[in-house]
Short mmCIF file of C-alpha atoms in Angstrom, two decimals:
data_model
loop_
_atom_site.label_atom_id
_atom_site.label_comp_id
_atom_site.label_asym_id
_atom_site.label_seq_id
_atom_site.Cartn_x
_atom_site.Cartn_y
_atom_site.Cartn_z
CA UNK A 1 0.00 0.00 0.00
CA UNK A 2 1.10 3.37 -0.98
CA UNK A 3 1.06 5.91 1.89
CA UNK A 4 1.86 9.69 2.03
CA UNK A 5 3.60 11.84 4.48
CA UNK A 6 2.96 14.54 7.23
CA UNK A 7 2.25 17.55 5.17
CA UNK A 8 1.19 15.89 1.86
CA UNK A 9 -1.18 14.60 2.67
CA UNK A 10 -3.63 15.90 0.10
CA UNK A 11 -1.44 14.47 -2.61
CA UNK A 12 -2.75 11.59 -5.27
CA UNK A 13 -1.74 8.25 -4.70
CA UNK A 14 -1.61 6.46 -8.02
CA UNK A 15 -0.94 2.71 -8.05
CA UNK A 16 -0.86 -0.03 -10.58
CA UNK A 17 -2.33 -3.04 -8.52
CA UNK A 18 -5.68 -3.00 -10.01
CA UNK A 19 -4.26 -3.39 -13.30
CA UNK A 20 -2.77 -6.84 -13.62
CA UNK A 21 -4.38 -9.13 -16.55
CA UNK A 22 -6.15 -11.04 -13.60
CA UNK A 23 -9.29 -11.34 -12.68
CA UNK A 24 -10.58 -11.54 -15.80
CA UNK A 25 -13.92 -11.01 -14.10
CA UNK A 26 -15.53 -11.09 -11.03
CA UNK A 27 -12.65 -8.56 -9.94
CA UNK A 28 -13.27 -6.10 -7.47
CA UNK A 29 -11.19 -2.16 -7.19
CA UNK A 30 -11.67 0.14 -4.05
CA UNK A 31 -10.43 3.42 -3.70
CA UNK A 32 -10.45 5.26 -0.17
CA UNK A 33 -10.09 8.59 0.02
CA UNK A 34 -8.15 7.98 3.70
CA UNK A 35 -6.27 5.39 2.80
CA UNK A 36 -2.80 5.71 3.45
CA UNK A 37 -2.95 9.41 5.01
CA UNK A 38 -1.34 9.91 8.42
CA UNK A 39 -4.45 12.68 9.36
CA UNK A 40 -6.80 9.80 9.06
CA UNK A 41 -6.94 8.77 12.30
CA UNK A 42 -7.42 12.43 13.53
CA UNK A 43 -10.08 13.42 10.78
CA UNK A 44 -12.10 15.97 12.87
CA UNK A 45 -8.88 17.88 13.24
CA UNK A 46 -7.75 18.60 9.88
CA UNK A 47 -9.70 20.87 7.58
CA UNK A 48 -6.68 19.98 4.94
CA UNK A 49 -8.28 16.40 4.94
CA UNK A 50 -11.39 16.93 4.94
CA UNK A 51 -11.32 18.98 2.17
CA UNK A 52 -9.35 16.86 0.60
CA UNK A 53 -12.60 13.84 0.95
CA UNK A 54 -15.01 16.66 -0.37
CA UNK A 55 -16.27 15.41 -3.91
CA UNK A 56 -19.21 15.86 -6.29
CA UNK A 57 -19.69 15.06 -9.64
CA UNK A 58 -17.52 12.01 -9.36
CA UNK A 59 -16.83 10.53 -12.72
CA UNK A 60 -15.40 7.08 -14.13
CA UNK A 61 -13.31 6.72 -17.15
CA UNK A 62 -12.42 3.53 -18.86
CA UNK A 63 -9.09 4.49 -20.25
CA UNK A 64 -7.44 1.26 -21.81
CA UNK A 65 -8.35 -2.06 -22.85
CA UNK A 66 -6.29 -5.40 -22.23
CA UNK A 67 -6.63 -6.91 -26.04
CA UNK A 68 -3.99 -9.56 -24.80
CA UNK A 69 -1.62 -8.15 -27.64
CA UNK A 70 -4.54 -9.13 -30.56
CA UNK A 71 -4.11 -5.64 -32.20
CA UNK A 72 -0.90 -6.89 -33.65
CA UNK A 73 -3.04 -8.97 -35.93
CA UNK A 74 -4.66 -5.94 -37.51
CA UNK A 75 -8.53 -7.66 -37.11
CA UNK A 76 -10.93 -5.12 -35.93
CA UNK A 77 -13.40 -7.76 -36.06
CA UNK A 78 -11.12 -9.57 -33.35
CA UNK A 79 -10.64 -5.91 -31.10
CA UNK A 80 -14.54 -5.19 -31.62
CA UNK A 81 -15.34 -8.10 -29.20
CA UNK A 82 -13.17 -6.96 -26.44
CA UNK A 83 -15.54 -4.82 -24.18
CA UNK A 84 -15.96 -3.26 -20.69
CA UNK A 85 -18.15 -4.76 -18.18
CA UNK A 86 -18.67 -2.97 -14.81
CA UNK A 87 -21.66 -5.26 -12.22
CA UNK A 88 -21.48 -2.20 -9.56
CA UNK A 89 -20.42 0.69 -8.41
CA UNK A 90 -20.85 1.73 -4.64
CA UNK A 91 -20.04 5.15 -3.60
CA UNK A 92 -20.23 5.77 0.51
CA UNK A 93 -20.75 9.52 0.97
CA UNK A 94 -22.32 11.66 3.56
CA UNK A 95 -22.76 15.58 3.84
CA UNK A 96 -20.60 18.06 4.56
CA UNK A 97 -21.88 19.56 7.34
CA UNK A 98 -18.64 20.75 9.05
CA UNK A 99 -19.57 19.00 12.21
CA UNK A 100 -22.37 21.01 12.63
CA UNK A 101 -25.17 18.78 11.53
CA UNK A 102 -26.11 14.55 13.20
CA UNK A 103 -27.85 14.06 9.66
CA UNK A 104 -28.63 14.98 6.14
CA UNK A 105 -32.44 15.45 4.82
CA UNK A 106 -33.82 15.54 1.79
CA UNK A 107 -34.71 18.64 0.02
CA UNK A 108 -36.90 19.29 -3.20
CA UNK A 109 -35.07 22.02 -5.13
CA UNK A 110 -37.12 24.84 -7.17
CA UNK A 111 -36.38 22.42 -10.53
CA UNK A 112 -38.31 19.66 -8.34
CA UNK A 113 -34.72 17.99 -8.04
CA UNK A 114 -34.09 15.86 -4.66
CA UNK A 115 -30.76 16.21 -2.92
CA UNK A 116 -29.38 15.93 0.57
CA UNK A 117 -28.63 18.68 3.00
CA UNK A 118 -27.42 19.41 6.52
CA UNK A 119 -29.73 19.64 9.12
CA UNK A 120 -27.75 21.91 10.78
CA UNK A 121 -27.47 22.77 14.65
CA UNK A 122 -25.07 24.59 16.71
CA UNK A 123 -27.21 28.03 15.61
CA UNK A 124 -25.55 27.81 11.68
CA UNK A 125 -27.18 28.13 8.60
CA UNK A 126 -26.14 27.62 5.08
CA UNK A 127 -25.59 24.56 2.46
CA UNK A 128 -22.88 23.21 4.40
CA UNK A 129 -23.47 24.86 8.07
CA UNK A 130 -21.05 27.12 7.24
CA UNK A 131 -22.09 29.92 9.04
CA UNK A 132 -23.41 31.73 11.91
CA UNK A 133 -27.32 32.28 11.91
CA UNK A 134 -27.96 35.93 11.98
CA UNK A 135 -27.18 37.68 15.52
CA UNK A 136 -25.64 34.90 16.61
CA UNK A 137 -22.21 35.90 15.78
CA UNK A 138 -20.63 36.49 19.52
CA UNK A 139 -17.30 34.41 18.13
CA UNK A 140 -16.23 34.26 14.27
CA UNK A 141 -17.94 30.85 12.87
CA UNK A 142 -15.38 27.80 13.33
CA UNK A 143 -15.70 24.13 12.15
CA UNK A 144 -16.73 21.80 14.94
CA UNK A 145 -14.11 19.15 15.93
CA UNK A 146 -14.54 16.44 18.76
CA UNK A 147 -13.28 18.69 21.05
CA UNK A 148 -14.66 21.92 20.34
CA UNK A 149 -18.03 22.66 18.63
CA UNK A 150 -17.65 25.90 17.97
CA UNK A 151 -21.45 26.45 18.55
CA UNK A 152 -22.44 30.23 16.97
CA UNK A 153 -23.54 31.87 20.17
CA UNK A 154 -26.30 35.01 20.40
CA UNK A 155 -24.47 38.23 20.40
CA UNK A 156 -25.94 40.22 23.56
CA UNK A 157 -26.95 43.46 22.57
CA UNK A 158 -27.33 46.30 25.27
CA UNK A 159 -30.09 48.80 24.43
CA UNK A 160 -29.26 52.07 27.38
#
């Protein structure tokens, strides 16, 4: 397994073990965003890794296929049956709620479309809880950690 260091941790880690010739099917290739990253273990306390997680629009691209050296023969007939099979594709995802939210809901868009947002708590508002509902801005908005959940507090105002 590939891992990264202290301080890079937002860098790529490419590998070639999911390309070998076998399986031939039934084969099976995971990705983890964590994987291999020092911060892991200390997610809540690292916004450089949990950006890093933060993904939409994920997209899969079938770059190559292994012919088993067939295109030396020159028969497109022979490359035309090679194809690309994929069974399944899981994706694990929640919201990013910056710690300020125990669970997503769903809400209907003005287009009718259905997506998940934060429910959020901690007096924030916003598509990600990422800030301070109004008036309740005693302390600059902060992302809650385990140890700290920087909950937006109601600014006192004195009237005289």
């Amino acid at each position: 397994m590939t891992h990264t260091k202290k301080g890079e941790e937002t860098r790529a880690l490419c590998t070639s073990e999911y390309s070998d010739i076998s399986p031939l099917k039934d084969g099976n290739v995971a990705f983890g965003t964590l994987e291999g990253r020092p911060s892991a273990y200390n997610f809540d306390s690292s916004p450089e890794l949990q950006e890093w997680v933060t993904a939409t629009e994920i997209m899969f691209t079938l770059d190559r296929l292994n012919t088993f050296g067939d295109e030396v023969f020159g028969d497109n007939q022979v490359l035309k049956s090679y194809f690309y099979a994929i069974s399944d594709i899981a994706v694990g995802a929640r919201c990013k709620c910056n710690g300020h939210a125990s669970e997503c809901i769903t809400s209907t868009g003005v287009d009718g479309s259905k997506r998940r947002v934060c429910k959020c708590e901690h007096n924030t508002a916003g598509p990600d809880c990422n800030e301070c509902l109004p008036f309740y801005n005693d302390a600059p908005w902060g992302r809650a950690t385990a140890q700290n959940a920087h909950e937006c507090k109601r600014k006192s105002i004195f009237i005289y």
